[in-house]
Amino acid sequence: TAPDFDRVEASKSCFGNYSKFKDIMDAARFAPSWMNKQPCAFVADEKNFIHVYRKKVFMNNPIISYQQCLDSGAALANLEAAAKEKGYPRAHIFRLSNEPIFKRMVYQATLSLE
């Protein structure tokens, strides 16, 4: 596990039953982000899914929204690569049509570890 240099603590960005996926979620937490804002949250559920969310943008600023979409994409790429490295060769990213709700965040995509 990498050290938490200038990163949001796992306890503030990882939720649900994430203890068995902590190394995978750490890879996503350490993805690069615009101005090191780290707008993503990761929620592990009982189906071996990790849902990725991003913060809602204040005043619907399109530039910040765009940057956060790029940030969540980088986090998703790291998440999938780490899952495959940790022994989940069929890990893949997809979007649920019935978007799961988490706090007041915007659903981005889901990683399946099946």
PDB file of C-alpha atoms in Angstrom:
ATOM      1  CA  THR A   1       0.000   0.000   0.000  1.00  0.00           C
ATOM      2  CA  ALA A   2       1.305   3.413  -0.951  1.00  0.00           C
ATOM      3  CA  PRO A   3       1.691   6.148   1.698  1.00  0.00           C
ATOM      4  CA  ASP A   4      -1.021   8.812   1.951  1.00  0.00           C
ATOM      5  CA  PHE A   5       0.978  11.804   0.668  1.00  0.00           C
ATOM      6  CA  ASP A   6      -1.453  14.649   0.051  1.00  0.00           C
ATOM      7  CA  ARG A   7      -4.345  12.251  -0.540  1.00  0.00           C
ATOM      8  CA  VAL A   8      -7.790  12.098   0.967  1.00  0.00           C
ATOM      9  CA  GLU A   9      -7.769   9.427   3.680  1.00  0.00           C
ATOM     10  CA  ALA A  10      -9.353   6.085   2.766  1.00  0.00           C
ATOM     11  CA  SER A  11     -11.865   6.552   5.593  1.00  0.00           C
ATOM     12  CA  LYS A  12     -13.131   9.697   3.816  1.00  0.00           C
ATOM     13  CA  SER A  13     -13.250   8.325   0.268  1.00  0.00           C
ATOM     14  CA  CYS A  14     -13.881   4.562   0.595  1.00  0.00           C
ATOM     15  CA  PHE A  15     -17.196   3.257   1.892  1.00  0.00           C
ATOM     16  CA  GLY A  16     -19.208   0.080   2.265  1.00  0.00           C
ATOM     17  CA  ASN A  17     -17.560  -3.306   2.671  1.00  0.00           C
ATOM     18  CA  TYR A  18     -14.219  -2.179   1.267  1.00  0.00           C
ATOM     19  CA  SER A  19     -11.710  -3.868   3.589  1.00  0.00           C
ATOM     20  CA  LYS A  20     -11.034  -6.784   1.211  1.00  0.00           C
ATOM     21  CA  PHE A  21     -10.636  -4.348  -1.716  1.00  0.00           C
ATOM     22  CA  LYS A  22      -8.534  -1.733   0.076  1.00  0.00           C
ATOM     23  CA  ASP A  23      -5.449  -2.226  -2.127  1.00  0.00           C
ATOM     24  CA  ILE A  24      -7.561  -1.898  -5.274  1.00  0.00           C
ATOM     25  CA  MET A  25      -9.309   1.199  -3.952  1.00  0.00           C
ATOM     26  CA  ASP A  26      -5.969   2.710  -2.922  1.00  0.00           C
ATOM     27  CA  ALA A  27      -4.874   2.524  -6.566  1.00  0.00           C
ATOM     28  CA  ALA A  28      -7.934   4.582  -7.488  1.00  0.00           C
ATOM     29  CA  ARG A  29      -7.322   7.052  -4.663  1.00  0.00           C
ATOM     30  CA  PHE A  30      -3.782   7.598  -5.930  1.00  0.00           C
ATOM     31  CA  ALA A  31      -4.883   8.390  -9.478  1.00  0.00           C
ATOM     32  CA  PRO A  32      -3.924  11.874 -10.646  1.00  0.00           C
ATOM     33  CA  SER A  33      -6.557  14.564 -10.272  1.00  0.00           C
ATOM     34  CA  TRP A  34      -6.922  18.178 -11.357  1.00  0.00           C
ATOM     35  CA  MET A  35      -5.259  20.434  -8.793  1.00  0.00           C
ATOM     36  CA  ASN A  36      -5.103  17.355  -6.522  1.00  0.00           C
ATOM     37  CA  LYS A  37      -8.801  17.806  -5.652  1.00  0.00           C
ATOM     38  CA  GLN A  38      -9.579  14.052  -5.553  1.00  0.00           C
ATOM     39  CA  PRO A  39     -13.323  14.414  -6.133  1.00  0.00           C
ATOM     40  CA  CYS A  40     -14.124  10.686  -6.130  1.00  0.00           C
ATOM     41  CA  ALA A  41     -15.696   8.341  -3.612  1.00  0.00           C
ATOM     42  CA  PHE A  42     -15.633   4.552  -3.907  1.00  0.00           C
ATOM     43  CA  VAL A  43     -18.356   2.299  -2.513  1.00  0.00           C
ATOM     44  CA  ALA A  44     -17.938  -1.492  -2.330  1.00  0.00           C
ATOM     45  CA  ASP A  45     -21.089  -3.571  -2.081  1.00  0.00           C
ATOM     46  CA  GLU A  46     -21.991  -7.199  -1.327  1.00  0.00           C
ATOM     47  CA  LYS A  47     -22.074  -8.109  -5.053  1.00  0.00           C
ATOM     48  CA  ASN A  48     -18.328  -7.457  -5.497  1.00  0.00           C
ATOM     49  CA  PHE A  49     -19.066  -4.174  -7.258  1.00  0.00           C
ATOM     50  CA  ILE A  50     -17.172  -0.971  -6.588  1.00  0.00           C
ATOM     51  CA  HIS A  51     -19.263   2.073  -7.495  1.00  0.00           C
ATOM     52  CA  VAL A  52     -17.457   5.317  -8.318  1.00  0.00           C
ATOM     53  CA  TYR A  53     -18.974   8.721  -7.585  1.00  0.00           C
ATOM     54  CA  ARG A  54     -17.758  12.284  -7.918  1.00  0.00           C
ATOM     55  CA  LYS A  55     -18.643  15.412  -6.008  1.00  0.00           C
ATOM     56  CA  LYS A  56     -21.430  17.597  -7.326  1.00  0.00           C
ATOM     57  CA  VAL A  57     -20.097  20.785  -8.817  1.00  0.00           C
ATOM     58  CA  PHE A  58     -20.928  24.046  -7.072  1.00  0.00           C
ATOM     59  CA  MET A  59     -23.102  26.287  -9.265  1.00  0.00           C
ATOM     60  CA  ASN A  60     -22.923  23.709 -12.116  1.00  0.00           C
ATOM     61  CA  ASN A  61     -19.591  25.092 -13.324  1.00  0.00           C
ATOM     62  CA  PRO A  62     -18.969  23.252 -16.651  1.00  0.00           C
ATOM     63  CA  ILE A  63     -15.173  23.562 -16.488  1.00  0.00           C
ATOM     64  CA  ILE A  64     -14.922  22.010 -13.034  1.00  0.00           C
ATOM     65  CA  SER A  65     -17.511  19.373 -13.967  1.00  0.00           C
ATOM     66  CA  TYR A  66     -15.422  18.428 -17.010  1.00  0.00           C
ATOM     67  CA  GLN A  67     -12.242  18.213 -14.925  1.00  0.00           C
ATOM     68  CA  GLN A  68     -13.968  16.008 -12.358  1.00  0.00           C
ATOM     69  CA  CYS A  69     -15.157  13.674 -15.126  1.00  0.00           C
ATOM     70  CA  LEU A  70     -11.548  13.350 -16.277  1.00  0.00           C
ATOM     71  CA  ASP A  71     -10.466  12.723 -12.679  1.00  0.00           C
ATOM     72  CA  SER A  72     -13.041   9.981 -12.201  1.00  0.00           C
ATOM     73  CA  GLY A  73     -11.929   8.421 -15.495  1.00  0.00           C
ATOM     74  CA  ALA A  74      -8.334   8.274 -14.242  1.00  0.00           C
ATOM     75  CA  ALA A  75      -9.533   6.742 -10.972  1.00  0.00           C
ATOM     76  CA  LEU A  76     -11.598   4.151 -12.866  1.00  0.00           C
ATOM     77  CA  ALA A  77      -8.636   3.220 -15.074  1.00  0.00           C
ATOM     78  CA  ASN A  78      -6.420   2.725 -12.007  1.00  0.00           C
ATOM     79  CA  LEU A  79      -9.204   0.772 -10.286  1.00  0.00           C
ATOM     80  CA  GLU A  80      -9.583  -1.666 -13.190  1.00  0.00           C
ATOM     81  CA  ALA A  81      -5.813  -2.091 -13.666  1.00  0.00           C
ATOM     82  CA  ALA A  82      -5.297  -2.767  -9.946  1.00  0.00           C
ATOM     83  CA  ALA A  83      -8.170  -5.272  -9.874  1.00  0.00           C
ATOM     84  CA  LYS A  84      -6.621  -7.222 -12.737  1.00  0.00           C
ATOM     85  CA  GLU A  85      -3.214  -7.077 -11.057  1.00  0.00           C
ATOM     86  CA  LYS A  86      -4.698  -8.392  -7.787  1.00  0.00           C
ATOM     87  CA  GLY A  87      -6.210 -11.480  -9.397  1.00  0.00           C
ATOM     88  CA  TYR A  88      -9.527 -10.365 -10.892  1.00  0.00           C
ATOM     89  CA  PRO A  89      -8.805 -10.986 -14.614  1.00  0.00           C
ATOM     90  CA  ARG A  90     -12.445 -10.467 -15.622  1.00  0.00           C
ATOM     91  CA  ALA A  91     -12.777  -7.095 -13.867  1.00  0.00           C
ATOM     92  CA  HIS A  92     -14.548  -4.588 -16.070  1.00  0.00           C
ATOM     93  CA  ILE A  93     -16.147  -1.151 -15.906  1.00  0.00           C
ATOM     94  CA  PHE A  94     -19.771  -0.525 -16.841  1.00  0.00           C
ATOM     95  CA  ARG A  95     -22.641   1.828 -16.023  1.00  0.00           C
ATOM     96  CA  LEU A  96     -25.769   0.670 -14.243  1.00  0.00           C
ATOM     97  CA  SER A  97     -28.974   1.888 -15.888  1.00  0.00           C
ATOM     98  CA  ASN A  98     -30.567   2.205 -12.446  1.00  0.00           C
ATOM     99  CA  GLU A  99     -27.918   4.478 -10.947  1.00  0.00           C
ATOM    100  CA  PRO A 100     -27.131   3.730  -7.294  1.00  0.00           C
ATOM    101  CA  ILE A 101     -27.443   6.731  -4.998  1.00  0.00           C
ATOM    102  CA  PHE A 102     -24.720   7.660  -2.544  1.00  0.00           C
ATOM    103  CA  LYS A 103     -24.878  10.777  -0.435  1.00  0.00           C
ATOM    104  CA  ARG A 104     -25.216  13.825  -2.709  1.00  0.00           C
ATOM    105  CA  MET A 105     -22.663  12.666  -5.240  1.00  0.00           C
ATOM    106  CA  VAL A 106     -22.891  11.988  -8.975  1.00  0.00           C
ATOM    107  CA  TYR A 107     -22.692   8.345 -10.068  1.00  0.00           C
ATOM    108  CA  GLN A 108     -19.947   7.751 -12.647  1.00  0.00           C
ATOM    109  CA  ALA A 109     -19.544   4.003 -13.222  1.00  0.00           C
ATOM    110  CA  THR A 110     -19.156   0.611 -11.563  1.00  0.00           C
ATOM    111  CA  LEU A 111     -16.296  -1.879 -11.517  1.00  0.00           C
ATOM    112  CA  SER A 112     -17.385  -5.513 -11.468  1.00  0.00           C
ATOM    113  CA  LEU A 113     -14.945  -7.926  -9.881  1.00  0.00           C
ATOM    114  CA  GLU A 114     -16.834 -11.018 -11.111  1.00  0.00           C
TER     115      GLU A 114
END
